[in-house]
XYZ file of C-alpha atoms in Angstrom:
372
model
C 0.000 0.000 0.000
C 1.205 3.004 -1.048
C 1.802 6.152 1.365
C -0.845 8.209 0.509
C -3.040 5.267 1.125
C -2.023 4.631 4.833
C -2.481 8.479 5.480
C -6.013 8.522 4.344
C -6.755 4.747 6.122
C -5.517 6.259 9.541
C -7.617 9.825 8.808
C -11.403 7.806 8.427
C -10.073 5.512 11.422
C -9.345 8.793 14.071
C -13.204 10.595 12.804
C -14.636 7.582 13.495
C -13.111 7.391 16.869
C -14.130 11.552 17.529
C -17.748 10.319 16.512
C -18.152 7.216 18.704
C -16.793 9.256 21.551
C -19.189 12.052 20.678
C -21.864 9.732 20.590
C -21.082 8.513 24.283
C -20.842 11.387 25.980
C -23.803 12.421 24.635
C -25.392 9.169 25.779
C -23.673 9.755 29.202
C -25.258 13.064 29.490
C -28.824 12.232 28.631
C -28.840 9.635 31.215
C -27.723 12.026 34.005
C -30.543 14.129 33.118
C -32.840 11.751 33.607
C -31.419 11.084 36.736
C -30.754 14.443 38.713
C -33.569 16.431 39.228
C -34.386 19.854 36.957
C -32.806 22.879 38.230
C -36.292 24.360 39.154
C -37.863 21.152 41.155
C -37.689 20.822 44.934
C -34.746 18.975 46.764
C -35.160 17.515 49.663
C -33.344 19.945 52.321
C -30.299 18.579 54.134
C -30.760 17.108 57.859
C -27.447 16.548 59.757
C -26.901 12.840 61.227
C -28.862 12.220 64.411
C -28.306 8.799 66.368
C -31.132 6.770 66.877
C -32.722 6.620 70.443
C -33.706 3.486 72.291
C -36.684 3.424 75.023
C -35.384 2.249 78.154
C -37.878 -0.314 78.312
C -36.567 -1.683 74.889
C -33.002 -1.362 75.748
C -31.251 -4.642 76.295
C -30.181 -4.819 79.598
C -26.528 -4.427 80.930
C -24.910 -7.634 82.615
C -24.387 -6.782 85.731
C -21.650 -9.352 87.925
C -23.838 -10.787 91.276
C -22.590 -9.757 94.857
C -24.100 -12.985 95.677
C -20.778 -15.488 95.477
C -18.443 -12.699 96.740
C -20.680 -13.442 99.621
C -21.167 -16.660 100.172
C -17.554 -17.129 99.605
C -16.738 -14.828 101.961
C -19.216 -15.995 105.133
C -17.661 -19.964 103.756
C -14.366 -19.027 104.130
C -15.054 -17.010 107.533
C -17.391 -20.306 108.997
C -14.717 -22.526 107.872
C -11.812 -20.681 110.034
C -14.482 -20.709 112.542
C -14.494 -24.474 112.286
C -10.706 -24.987 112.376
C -10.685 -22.627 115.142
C -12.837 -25.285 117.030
C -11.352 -28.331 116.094
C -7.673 -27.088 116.973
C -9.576 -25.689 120.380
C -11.302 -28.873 121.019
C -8.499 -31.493 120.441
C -6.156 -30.958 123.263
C -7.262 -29.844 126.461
C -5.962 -26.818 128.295
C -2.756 -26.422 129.291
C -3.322 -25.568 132.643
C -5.460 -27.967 134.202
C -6.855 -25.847 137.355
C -8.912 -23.579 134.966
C -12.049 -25.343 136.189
C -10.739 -25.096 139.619
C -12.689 -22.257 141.697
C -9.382 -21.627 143.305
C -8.425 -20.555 139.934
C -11.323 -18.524 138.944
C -11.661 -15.113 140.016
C -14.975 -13.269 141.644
C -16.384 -11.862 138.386
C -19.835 -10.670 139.529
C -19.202 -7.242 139.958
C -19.041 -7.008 135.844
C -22.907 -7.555 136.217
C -23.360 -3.504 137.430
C -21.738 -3.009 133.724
C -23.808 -5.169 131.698
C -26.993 -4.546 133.070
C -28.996 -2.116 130.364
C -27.632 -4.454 127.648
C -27.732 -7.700 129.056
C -31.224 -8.852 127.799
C -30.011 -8.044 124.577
C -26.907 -10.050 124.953
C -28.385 -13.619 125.998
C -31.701 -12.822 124.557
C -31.450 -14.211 121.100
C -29.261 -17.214 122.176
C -31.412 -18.675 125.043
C -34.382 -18.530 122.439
C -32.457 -21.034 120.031
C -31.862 -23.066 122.361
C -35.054 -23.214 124.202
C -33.668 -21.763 127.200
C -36.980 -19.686 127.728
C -39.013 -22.568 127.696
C -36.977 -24.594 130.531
C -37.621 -20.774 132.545
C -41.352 -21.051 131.806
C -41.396 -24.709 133.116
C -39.648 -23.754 136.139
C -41.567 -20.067 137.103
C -44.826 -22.209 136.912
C -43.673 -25.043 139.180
C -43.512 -22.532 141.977
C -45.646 -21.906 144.980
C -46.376 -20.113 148.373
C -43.647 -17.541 149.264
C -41.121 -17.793 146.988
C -37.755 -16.546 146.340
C -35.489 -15.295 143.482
C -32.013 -15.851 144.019
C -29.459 -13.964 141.329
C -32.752 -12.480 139.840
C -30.557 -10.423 137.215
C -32.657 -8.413 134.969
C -36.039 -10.862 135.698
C -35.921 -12.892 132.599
C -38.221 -14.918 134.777
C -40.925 -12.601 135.855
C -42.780 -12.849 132.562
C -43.527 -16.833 133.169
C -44.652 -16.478 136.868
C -48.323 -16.877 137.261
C -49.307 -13.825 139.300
C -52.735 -13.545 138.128
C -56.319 -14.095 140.251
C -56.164 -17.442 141.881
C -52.605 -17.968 141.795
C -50.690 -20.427 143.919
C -47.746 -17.952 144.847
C -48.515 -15.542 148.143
C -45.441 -13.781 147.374
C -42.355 -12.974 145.110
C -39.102 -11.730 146.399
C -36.443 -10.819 143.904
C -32.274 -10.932 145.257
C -29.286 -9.691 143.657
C -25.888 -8.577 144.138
C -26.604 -5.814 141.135
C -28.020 -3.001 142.017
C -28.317 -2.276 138.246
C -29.489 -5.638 137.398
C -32.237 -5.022 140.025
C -33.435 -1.878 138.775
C -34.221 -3.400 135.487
C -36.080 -5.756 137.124
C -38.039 -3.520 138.964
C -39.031 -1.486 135.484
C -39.702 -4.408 133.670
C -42.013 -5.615 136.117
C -43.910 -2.563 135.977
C -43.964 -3.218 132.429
C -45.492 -6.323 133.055
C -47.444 -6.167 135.566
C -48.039 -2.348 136.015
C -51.367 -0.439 135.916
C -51.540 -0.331 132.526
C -50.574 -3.635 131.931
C -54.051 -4.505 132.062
C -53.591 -7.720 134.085
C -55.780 -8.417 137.167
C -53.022 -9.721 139.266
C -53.719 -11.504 142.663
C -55.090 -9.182 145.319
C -52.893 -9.953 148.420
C -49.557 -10.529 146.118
C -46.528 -9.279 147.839
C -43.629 -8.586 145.627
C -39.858 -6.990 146.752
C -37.191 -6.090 144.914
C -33.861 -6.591 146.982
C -30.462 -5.510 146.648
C -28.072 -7.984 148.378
C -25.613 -10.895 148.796
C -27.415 -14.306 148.595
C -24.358 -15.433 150.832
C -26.009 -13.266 153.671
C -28.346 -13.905 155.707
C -31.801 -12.612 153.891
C -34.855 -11.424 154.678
C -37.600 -14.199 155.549
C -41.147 -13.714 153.710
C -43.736 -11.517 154.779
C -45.256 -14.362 156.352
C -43.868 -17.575 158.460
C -40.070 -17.928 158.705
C -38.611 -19.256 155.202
C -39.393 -20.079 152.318
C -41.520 -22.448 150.076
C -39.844 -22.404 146.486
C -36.123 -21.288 145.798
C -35.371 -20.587 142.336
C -31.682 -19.438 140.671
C -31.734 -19.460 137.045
C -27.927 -19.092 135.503
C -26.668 -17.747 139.257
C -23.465 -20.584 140.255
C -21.896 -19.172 137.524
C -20.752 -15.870 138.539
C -20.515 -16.337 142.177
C -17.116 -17.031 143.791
C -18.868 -19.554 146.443
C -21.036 -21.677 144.650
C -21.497 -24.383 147.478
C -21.844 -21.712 150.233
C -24.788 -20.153 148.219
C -26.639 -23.317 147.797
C -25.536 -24.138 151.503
C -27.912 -20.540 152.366
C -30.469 -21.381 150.125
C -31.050 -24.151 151.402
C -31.112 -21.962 155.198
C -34.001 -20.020 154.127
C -35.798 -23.424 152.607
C -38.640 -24.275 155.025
C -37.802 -27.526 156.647
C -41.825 -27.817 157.464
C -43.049 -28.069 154.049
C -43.126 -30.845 152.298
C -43.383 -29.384 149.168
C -40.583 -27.104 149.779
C -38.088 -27.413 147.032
C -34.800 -25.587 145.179
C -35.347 -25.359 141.219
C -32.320 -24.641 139.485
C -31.250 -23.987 136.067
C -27.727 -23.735 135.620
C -24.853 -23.789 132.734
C -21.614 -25.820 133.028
C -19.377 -28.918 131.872
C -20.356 -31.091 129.753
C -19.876 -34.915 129.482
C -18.036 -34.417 126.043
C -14.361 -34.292 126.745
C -13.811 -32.211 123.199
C -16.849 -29.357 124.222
C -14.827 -29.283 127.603
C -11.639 -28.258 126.080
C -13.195 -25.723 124.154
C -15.065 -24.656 127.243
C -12.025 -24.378 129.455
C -9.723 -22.303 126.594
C -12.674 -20.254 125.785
C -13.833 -19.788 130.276
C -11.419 -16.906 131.289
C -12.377 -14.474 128.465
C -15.619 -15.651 128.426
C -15.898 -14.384 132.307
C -13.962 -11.570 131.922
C -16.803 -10.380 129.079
C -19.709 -11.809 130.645
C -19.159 -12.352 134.528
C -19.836 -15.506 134.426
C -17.343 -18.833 134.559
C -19.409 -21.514 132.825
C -16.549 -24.367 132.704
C -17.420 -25.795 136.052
C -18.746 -29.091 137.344
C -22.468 -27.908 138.129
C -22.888 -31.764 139.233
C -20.301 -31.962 142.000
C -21.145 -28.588 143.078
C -24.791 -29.441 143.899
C -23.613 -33.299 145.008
C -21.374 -31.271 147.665
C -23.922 -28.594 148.870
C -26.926 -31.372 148.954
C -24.172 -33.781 151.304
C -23.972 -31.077 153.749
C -27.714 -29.525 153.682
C -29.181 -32.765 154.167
C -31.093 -31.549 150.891
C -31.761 -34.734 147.811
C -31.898 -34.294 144.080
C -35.331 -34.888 143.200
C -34.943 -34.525 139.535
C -31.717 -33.859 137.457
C -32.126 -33.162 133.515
C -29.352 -32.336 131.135
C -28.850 -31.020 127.656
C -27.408 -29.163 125.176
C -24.576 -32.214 125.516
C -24.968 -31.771 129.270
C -23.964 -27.865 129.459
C -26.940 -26.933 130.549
C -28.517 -28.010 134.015
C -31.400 -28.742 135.418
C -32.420 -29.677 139.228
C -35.070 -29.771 141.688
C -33.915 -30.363 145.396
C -35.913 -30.993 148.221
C -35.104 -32.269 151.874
C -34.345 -35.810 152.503
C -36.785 -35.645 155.575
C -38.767 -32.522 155.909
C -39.097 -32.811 159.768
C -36.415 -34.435 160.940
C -33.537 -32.412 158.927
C -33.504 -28.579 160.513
C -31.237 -26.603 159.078
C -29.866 -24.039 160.937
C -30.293 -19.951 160.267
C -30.203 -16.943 161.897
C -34.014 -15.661 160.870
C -34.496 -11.804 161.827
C -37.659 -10.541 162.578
C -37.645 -7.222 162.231
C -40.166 -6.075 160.468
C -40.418 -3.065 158.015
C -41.013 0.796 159.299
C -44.443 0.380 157.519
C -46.606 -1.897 156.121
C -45.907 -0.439 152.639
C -42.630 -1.041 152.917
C -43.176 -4.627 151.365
C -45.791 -3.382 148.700
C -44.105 -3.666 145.178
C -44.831 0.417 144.759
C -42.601 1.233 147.890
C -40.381 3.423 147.166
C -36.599 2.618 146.735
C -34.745 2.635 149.828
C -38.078 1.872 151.943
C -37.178 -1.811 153.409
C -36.348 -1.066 157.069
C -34.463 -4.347 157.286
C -31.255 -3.286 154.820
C -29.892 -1.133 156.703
C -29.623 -3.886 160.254
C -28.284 -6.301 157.444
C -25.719 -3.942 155.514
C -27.104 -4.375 152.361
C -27.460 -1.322 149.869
């Protein structure tokens, strides 16, 4: 092909390219024009980005981590020390074996003027489990004629006592060492018992609240020369002479009666060798807290004081693996056994004196005796 040929060939080949590319971008134009709106129609105006918002109530929760096995680990891991605690404490006994000794124990009873506001509170929740309240119940209704409180504390008795119309008591005299511990007595028998308690009590009861040693000589009842029922709840405990008190209960026990009796609910030993270790580690601070030593051999206590009273366990009851005591004692012969006491007759400046609204300080017979 000849030069002139080529030249011409290669001029029809670039029109036709400037025509097919003409023809596209025409194409490509019409099509946007179809697609984008005129210049005089209405756009829709231009609304910034706003994030969409959830109702709370159709908002998936958050997963929140439970407090519940933080817990439980914790109160596990603090019972189980607990429990070591024990077994170490209750596999060898104490070191020093005159613990239980009352030689060894010290007079702790004075700690009772401390306690005294808050001691209800202290033993209140524990006796309940353990149906302490109902063994105080049994006893308070098991007594009769003139009867006597010995280590009365607060009164955790004087609810159970039957003191209404036709009761069998003629009188109630309360004891204790604490002249705190007898003041909350007093008040909570006004709480019970009280005008506007709303309980018709009997007519001719006679009720006193005394402040005193039990290891004295004490007052006898307002009528006759001792008394028909002795009861100590929780009293050999915190008393440096255990024996000598039941020795003077048993004084002021009438020897004519022969339903006379000594009730007794006590705390001490136990016939498990393991619960007495822990008792005797555990006694000292225990007494230095609570004023009360309750490690020793209740048994052999009362055994001793009944051997030299002439007095007889009627009925002896233990549980709570034999911590926890229970006795009635009577004389082995009501007329033949007389027990000696020194019984002062002196009577009170008035005949109120022995009402349970006296006023404090009105028993004529303290001040002959020394008490407070």
């Amino acid at each position: 092909m000849s030069s002139s040929a080529k030249r011409m060939l290669l001029r029809s080949l670039i029109v036709r390219r400037n025509v097919t590319q003409s023809k596209q971008a025409a194409r490509w134009a019409r099509n946007a024009s179809i697609q984008s709106p005129t210049a005089g129609s209405s756009r829709t105006p231009y609304k910034p980005f706003q994030p969409t918002t959830i109702p709370d109530a159709q908002r998936p929760s958050k997963t929140r981590r439970s407090a519940a096995p933080i817990i439980l680990s914790t109160l596990a891991a603090v019972l189980g020390l607990y429990i070591t605690q024990l077994s170490l404490a209750a596999s060898k006994p104490h070191p020093d074996p005159s613990i239980r000794e009352l030689s060894a124990q010290t007079d702790v009873a004075a700690r009772y003027d401390e306690t005294a506001d808050n001691f209800d509170s202290e033993v209140g929740t524990s006796e309940a489990l353990m149906g302490i309240n109902k063994v105080r119940k049994r006893l308070a209704g098991e007594c009769k004629g003139h009867v006597l409180e010995v280590s009365c504390g607060t009164g955790r008795n004087l609810g159970y006592y039957d003191v209404k119309l036709g009761s069998r008591i003629d009188s109630l005299t309360f004891v204790d060492l604490s002249g705190p511990m007898v003041e909350v007595c007093k008040k909570k028998w006004t709480t019970l018992y009280g005008p506007t308690s709303g309980i018709r009590k009997k007519a001719d009861l006679v009720v006193r609240f005394l402040t005193g040693s039990a290891l004295e000589v004490m007052p006898p009842p307002p009528k006759g020369e001792k008394y028909d029922t002795i009861i100590q709840t929780m009293g050999l405990c915190s008393t440096g002479s255990p024996v000598k008190l039941l020795e003077n209960m048993a004084a002021h026990l009438s020897t004519t009666s022969p339903d006379a009796r000594i009730l007794l609910l006590e705390h001490g030993r136990s016939y498990q060798d393991w619960l007495n270790n822990i008792l005797d580690k555990s006694a000292a601070k225990h007494a230095e807290i609570h004023g009360c030593w309750f490690n020793r051999d209740i048994g052999a206590l009362v055994e001793e004081a009944a051997g030299r009273s002439g007095l007889e366990v009627v009925k002896e009851h233990r549980q709570h693996f034999g911590t926890t005591w229970v006795y009635e004692l009577r004389f082995k012969s009501a007329v033949s056994i007389v027990v000696p006491i020194e019984v002062l007759r002196e009577e009170p400046a008035n005949a109120e004196a022995v009402e349970e609204t006296a006023p404090k300080g009105s028993f004529g017979w303290r001040g002959l005796l020394g008490w407070k």
